[in-house]
Short mmCIF file of N, CA and C in Angstrom, two decimals:
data_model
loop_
_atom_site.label_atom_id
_atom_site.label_comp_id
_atom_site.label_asym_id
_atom_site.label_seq_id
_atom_site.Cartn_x
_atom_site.Cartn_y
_atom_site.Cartn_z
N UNK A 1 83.48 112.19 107.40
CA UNK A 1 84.28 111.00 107.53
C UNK A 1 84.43 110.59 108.99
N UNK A 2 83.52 110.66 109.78
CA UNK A 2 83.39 110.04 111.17
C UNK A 2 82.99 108.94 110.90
N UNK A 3 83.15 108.45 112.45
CA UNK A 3 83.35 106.75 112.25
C UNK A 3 84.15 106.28 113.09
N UNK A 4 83.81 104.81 113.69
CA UNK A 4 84.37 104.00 114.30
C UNK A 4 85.18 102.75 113.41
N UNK A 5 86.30 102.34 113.99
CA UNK A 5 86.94 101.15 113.18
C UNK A 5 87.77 100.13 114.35
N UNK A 6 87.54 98.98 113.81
CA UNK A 6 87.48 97.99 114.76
C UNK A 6 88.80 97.34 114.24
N UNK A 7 89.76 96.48 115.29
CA UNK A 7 90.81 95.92 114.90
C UNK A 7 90.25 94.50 114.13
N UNK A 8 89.55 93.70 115.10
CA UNK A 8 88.77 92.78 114.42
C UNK A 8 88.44 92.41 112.54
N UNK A 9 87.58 93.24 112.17
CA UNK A 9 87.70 92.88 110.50
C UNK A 9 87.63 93.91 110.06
N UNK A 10 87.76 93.94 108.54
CA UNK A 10 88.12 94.30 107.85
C UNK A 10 86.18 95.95 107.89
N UNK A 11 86.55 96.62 108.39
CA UNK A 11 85.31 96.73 108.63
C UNK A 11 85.27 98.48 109.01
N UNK A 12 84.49 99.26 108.76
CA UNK A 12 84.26 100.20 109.93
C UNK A 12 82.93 100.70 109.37
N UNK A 13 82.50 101.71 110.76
CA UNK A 13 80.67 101.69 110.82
C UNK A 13 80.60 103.06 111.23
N UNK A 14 79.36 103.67 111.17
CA UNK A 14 78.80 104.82 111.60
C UNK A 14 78.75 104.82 113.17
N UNK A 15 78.77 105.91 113.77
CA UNK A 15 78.50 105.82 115.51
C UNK A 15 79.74 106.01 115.51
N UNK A 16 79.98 106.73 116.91
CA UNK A 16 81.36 106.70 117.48
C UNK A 16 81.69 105.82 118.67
N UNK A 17 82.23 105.22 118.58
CA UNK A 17 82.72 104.55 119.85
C UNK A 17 84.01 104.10 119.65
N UNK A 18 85.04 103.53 121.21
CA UNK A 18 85.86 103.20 121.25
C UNK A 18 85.90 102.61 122.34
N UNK A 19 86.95 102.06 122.46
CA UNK A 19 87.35 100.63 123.66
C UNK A 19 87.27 99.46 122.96
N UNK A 20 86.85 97.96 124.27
CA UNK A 20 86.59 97.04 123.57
C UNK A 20 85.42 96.16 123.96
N UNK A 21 85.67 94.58 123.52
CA UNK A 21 84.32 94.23 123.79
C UNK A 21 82.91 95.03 123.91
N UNK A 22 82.83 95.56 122.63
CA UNK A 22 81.45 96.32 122.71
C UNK A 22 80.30 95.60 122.35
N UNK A 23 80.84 94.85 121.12
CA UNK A 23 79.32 94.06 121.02
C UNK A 23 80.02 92.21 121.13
N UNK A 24 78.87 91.67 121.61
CA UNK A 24 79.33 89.68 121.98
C UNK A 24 80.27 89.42 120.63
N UNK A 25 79.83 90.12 119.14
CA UNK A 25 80.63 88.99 118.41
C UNK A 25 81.80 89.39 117.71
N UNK A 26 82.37 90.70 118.69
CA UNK A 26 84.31 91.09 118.91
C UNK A 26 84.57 89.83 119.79
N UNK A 27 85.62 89.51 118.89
CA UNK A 27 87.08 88.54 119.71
C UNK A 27 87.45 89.60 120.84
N UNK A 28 87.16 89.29 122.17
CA UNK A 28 88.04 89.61 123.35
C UNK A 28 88.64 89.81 123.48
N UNK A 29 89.25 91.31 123.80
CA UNK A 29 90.39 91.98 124.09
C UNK A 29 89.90 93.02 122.64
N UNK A 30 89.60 92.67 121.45
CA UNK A 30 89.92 93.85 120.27
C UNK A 30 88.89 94.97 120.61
N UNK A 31 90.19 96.59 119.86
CA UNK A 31 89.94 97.53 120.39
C UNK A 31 89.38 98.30 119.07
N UNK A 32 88.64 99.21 119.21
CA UNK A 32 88.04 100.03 118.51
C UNK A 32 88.13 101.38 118.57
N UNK A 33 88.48 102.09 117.59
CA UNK A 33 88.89 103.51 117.60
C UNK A 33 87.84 104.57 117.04
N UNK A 34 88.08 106.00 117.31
CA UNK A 34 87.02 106.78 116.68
C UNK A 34 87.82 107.66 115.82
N UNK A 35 87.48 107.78 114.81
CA UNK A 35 87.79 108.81 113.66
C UNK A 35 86.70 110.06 113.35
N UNK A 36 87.64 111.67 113.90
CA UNK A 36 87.20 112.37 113.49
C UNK A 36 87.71 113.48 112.34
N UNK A 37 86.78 114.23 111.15
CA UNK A 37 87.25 115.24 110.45
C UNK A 37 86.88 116.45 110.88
N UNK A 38 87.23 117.41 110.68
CA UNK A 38 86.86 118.53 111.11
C UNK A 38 86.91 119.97 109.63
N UNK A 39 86.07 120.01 109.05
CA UNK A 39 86.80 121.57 107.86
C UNK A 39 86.94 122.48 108.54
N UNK A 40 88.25 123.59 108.50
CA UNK A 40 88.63 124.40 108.57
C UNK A 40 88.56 125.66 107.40
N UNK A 41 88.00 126.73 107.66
CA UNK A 41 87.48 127.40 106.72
C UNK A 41 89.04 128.06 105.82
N UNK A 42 88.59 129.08 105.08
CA UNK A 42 89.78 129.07 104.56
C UNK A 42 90.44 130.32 104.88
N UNK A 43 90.01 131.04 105.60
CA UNK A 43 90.42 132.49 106.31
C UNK A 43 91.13 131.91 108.18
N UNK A 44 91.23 130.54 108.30
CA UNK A 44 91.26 130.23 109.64
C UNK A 44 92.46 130.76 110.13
N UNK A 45 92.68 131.51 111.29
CA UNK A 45 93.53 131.39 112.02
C UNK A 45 93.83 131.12 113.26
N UNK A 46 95.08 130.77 113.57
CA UNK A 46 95.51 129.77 114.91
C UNK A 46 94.55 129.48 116.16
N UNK A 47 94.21 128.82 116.91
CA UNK A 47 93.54 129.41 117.71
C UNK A 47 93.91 129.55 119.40
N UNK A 48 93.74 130.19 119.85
CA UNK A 48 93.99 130.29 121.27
C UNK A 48 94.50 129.07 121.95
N UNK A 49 93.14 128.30 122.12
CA UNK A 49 92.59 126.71 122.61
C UNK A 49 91.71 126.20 121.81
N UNK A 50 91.80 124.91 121.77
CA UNK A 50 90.90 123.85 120.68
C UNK A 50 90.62 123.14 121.92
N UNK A 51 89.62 122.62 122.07
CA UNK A 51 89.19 121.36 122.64
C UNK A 51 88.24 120.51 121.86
N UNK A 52 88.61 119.35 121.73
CA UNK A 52 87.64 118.30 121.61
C UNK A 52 86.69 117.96 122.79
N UNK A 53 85.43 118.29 122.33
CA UNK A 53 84.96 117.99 123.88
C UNK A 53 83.59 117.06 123.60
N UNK A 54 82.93 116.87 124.62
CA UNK A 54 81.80 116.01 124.53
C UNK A 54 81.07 115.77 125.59
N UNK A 55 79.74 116.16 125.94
CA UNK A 55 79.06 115.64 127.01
C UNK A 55 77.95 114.43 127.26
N UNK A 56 77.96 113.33 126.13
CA UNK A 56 77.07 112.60 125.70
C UNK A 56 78.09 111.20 126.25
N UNK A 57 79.14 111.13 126.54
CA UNK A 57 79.26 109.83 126.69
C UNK A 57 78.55 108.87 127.53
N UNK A 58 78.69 107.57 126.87
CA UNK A 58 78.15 106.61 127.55
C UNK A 58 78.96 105.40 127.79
N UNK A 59 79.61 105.01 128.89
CA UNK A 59 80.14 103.71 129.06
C UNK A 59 79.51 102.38 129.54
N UNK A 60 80.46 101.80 129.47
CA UNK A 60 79.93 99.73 130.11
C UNK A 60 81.38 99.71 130.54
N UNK A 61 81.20 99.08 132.14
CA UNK A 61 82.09 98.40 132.87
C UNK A 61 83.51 100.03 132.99
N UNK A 62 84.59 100.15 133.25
CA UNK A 62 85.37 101.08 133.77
C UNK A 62 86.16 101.05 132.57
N UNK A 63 86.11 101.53 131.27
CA UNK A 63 87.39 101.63 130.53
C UNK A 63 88.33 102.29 131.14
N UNK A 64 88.04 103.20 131.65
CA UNK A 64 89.33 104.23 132.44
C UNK A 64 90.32 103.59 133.22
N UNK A 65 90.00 103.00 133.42
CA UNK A 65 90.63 102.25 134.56
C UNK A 65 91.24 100.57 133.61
N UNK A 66 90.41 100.01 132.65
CA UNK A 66 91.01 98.41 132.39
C UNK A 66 91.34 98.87 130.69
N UNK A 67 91.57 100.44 130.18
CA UNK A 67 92.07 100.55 129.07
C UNK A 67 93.24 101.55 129.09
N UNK A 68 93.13 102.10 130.34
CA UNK A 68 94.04 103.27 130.08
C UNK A 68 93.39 104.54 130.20
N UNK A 69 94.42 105.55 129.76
CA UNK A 69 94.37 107.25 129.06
C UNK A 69 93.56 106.54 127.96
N UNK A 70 92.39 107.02 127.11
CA UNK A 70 92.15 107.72 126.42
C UNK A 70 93.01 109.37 125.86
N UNK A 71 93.20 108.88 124.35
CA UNK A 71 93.98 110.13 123.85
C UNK A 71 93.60 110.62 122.54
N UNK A 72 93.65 111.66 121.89
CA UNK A 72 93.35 112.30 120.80
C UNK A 72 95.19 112.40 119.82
N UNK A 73 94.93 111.90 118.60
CA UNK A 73 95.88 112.11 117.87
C UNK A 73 95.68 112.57 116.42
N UNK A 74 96.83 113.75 115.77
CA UNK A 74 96.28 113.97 114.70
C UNK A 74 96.88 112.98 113.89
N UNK A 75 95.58 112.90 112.76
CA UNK A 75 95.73 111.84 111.39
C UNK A 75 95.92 112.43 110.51
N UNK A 76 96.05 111.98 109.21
CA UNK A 76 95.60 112.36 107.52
C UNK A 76 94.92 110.91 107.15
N UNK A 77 93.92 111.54 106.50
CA UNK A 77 92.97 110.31 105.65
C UNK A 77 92.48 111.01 104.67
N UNK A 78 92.42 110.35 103.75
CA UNK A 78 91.59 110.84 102.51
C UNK A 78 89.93 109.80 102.49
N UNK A 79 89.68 108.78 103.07
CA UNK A 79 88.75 108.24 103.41
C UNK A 79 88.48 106.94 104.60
N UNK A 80 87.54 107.09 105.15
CA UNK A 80 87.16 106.28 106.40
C UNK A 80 87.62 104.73 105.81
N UNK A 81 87.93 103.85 106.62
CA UNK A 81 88.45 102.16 105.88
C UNK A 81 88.56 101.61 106.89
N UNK A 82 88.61 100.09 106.98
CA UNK A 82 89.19 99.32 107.98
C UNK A 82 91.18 99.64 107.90
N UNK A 83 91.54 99.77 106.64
CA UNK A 83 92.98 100.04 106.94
C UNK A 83 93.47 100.95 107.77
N UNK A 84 92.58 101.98 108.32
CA UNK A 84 92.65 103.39 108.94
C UNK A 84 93.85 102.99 110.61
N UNK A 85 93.22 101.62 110.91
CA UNK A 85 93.19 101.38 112.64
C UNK A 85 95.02 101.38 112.75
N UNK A 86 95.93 100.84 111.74
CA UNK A 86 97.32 100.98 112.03
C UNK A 86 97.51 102.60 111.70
N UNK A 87 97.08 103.30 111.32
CA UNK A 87 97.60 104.62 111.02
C UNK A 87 98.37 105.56 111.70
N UNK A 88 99.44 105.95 111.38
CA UNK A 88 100.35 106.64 112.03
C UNK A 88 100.00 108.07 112.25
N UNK A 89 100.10 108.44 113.65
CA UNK A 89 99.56 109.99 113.73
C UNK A 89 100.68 110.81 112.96
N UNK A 90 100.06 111.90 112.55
CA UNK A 90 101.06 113.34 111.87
C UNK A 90 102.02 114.29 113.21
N UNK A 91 101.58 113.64 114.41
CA UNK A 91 101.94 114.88 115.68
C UNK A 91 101.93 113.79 116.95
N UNK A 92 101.66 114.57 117.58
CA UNK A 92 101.86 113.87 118.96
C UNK A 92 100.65 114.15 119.50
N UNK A 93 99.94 112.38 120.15
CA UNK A 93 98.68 112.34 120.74
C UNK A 93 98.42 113.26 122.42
N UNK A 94 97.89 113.77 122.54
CA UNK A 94 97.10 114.27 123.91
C UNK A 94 96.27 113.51 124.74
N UNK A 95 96.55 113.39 126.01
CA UNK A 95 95.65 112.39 126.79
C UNK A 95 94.53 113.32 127.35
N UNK A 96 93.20 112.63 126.99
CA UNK A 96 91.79 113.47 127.23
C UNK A 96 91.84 113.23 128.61
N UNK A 97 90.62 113.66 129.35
CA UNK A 97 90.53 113.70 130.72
C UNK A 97 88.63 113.44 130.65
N UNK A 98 88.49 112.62 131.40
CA UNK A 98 87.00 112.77 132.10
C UNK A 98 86.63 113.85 132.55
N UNK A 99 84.91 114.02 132.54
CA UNK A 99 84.68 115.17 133.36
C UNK A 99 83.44 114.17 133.31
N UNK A 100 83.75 114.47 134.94
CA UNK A 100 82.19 113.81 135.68
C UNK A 100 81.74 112.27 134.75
N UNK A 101 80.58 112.09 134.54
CA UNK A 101 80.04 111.10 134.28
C UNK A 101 79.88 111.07 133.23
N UNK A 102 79.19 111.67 132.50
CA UNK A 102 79.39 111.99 130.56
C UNK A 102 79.91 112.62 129.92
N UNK A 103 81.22 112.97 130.28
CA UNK A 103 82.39 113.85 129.63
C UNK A 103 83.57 113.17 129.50
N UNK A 104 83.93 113.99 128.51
CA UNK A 104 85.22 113.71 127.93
C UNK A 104 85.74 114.79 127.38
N UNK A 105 86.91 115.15 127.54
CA UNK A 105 87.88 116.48 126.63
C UNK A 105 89.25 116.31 126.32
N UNK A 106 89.79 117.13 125.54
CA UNK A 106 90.70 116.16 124.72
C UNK A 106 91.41 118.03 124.55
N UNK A 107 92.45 118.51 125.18
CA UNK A 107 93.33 119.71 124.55
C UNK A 107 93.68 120.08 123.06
N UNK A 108 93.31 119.88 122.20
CA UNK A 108 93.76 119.24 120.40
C UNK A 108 94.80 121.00 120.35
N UNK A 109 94.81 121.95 121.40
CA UNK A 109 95.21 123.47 120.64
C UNK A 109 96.60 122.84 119.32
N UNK A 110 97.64 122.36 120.22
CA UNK A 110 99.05 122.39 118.85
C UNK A 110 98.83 121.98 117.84
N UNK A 111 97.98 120.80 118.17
CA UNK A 111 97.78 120.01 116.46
C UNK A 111 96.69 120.71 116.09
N UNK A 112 96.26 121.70 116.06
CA UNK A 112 95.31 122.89 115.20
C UNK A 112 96.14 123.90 114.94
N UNK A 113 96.50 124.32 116.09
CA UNK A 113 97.57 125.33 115.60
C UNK A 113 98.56 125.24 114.20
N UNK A 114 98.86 124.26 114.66
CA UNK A 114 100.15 123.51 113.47
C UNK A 114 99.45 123.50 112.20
N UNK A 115 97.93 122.97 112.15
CA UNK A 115 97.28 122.62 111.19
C UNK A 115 97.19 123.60 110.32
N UNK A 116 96.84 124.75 110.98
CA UNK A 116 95.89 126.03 110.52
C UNK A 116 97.36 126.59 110.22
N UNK A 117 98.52 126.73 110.85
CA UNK A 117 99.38 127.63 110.34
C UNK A 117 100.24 127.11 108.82
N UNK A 118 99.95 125.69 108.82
CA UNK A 118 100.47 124.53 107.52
C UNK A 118 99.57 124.97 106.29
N UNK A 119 98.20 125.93 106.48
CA UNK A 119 97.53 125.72 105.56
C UNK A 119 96.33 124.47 105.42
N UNK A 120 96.40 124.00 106.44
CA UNK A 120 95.35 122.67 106.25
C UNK A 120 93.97 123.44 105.93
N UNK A 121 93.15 122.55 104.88
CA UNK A 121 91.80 122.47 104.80
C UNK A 121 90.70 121.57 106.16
N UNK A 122 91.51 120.61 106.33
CA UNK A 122 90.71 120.05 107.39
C UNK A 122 91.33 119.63 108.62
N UNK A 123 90.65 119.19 109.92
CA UNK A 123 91.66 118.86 110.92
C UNK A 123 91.18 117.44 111.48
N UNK A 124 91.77 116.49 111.30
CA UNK A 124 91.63 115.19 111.54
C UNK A 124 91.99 114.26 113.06
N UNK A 125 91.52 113.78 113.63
CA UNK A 125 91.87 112.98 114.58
C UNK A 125 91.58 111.90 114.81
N UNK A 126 92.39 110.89 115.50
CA UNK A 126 91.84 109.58 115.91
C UNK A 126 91.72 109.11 117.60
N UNK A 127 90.82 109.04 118.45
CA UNK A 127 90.29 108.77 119.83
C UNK A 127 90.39 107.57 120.26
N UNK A 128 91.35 106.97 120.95
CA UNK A 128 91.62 105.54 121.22
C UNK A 128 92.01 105.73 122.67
N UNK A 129 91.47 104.39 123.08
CA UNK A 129 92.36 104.09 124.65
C UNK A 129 94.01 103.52 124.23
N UNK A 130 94.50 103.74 125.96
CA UNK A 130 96.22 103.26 125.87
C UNK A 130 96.31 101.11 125.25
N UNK A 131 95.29 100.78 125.43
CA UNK A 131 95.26 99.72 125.76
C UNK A 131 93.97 98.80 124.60
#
């Protein structure tokens, strides 16, 4: 259930991305979020540190700077939708941090922790800028 979802329409697509103005025919200014799932096995326990991490990014123009923090928040979904983009996190979001030029990392440990000690089957998040 990865996936991007756009404020724009009623809509969401394969690929991850977030920010805005990504492609000419978004209305200006609308922002786009990334939705991730994660399964958690069923013997899981807590873990030390979680990171969301990533060394593949690719940007256009400075989001960092004309969107904000980028942050990781936990969700519940039972499936990917355009309704997804108002969704209220379960916890409290974490602000990721750059690393270098194609990185990104994101602390997720409490909201796994929490997850895994609740019994969760899976661990869900949503990746959006402040802005």
């Amino acid at each position: 259930m990865e996936g991007h979802t756009p404020r724009c329409f009623a809509r969401s697509g394969a690929g991850l991305f977030a920010g805005d103005n990504l492609i000419p025919g978004f209305p200006d200014g609308d922002g786009v979020q990334i939705w991730l799932t994660f399964d958690l096995p069923d013997n899981a326990v807590p873990p030390i540190r979680a990171m969301l991490r990533s060394d593949a990014m690719s940007t256009s123009g400075d989001p960092f700077i004309d969107l904000g923090e980028p942050s990781a928040a936990p969700v519940t979904y039972d499936e990917s939708g355009p309704e997804l983009y108002e969704l209220e996190p379960v916890g409290s979001a974490v602000n990721c941090e750059r690393i270098g030029s194609r990185g990104i990392e994101c602390d997720v440990t409490a909201s796994l922790v929490d997850n895994v000690e609740a019994g969760g089957s899976t661990a869900q998040f949503r990746l959006r800028y402040d802005l």
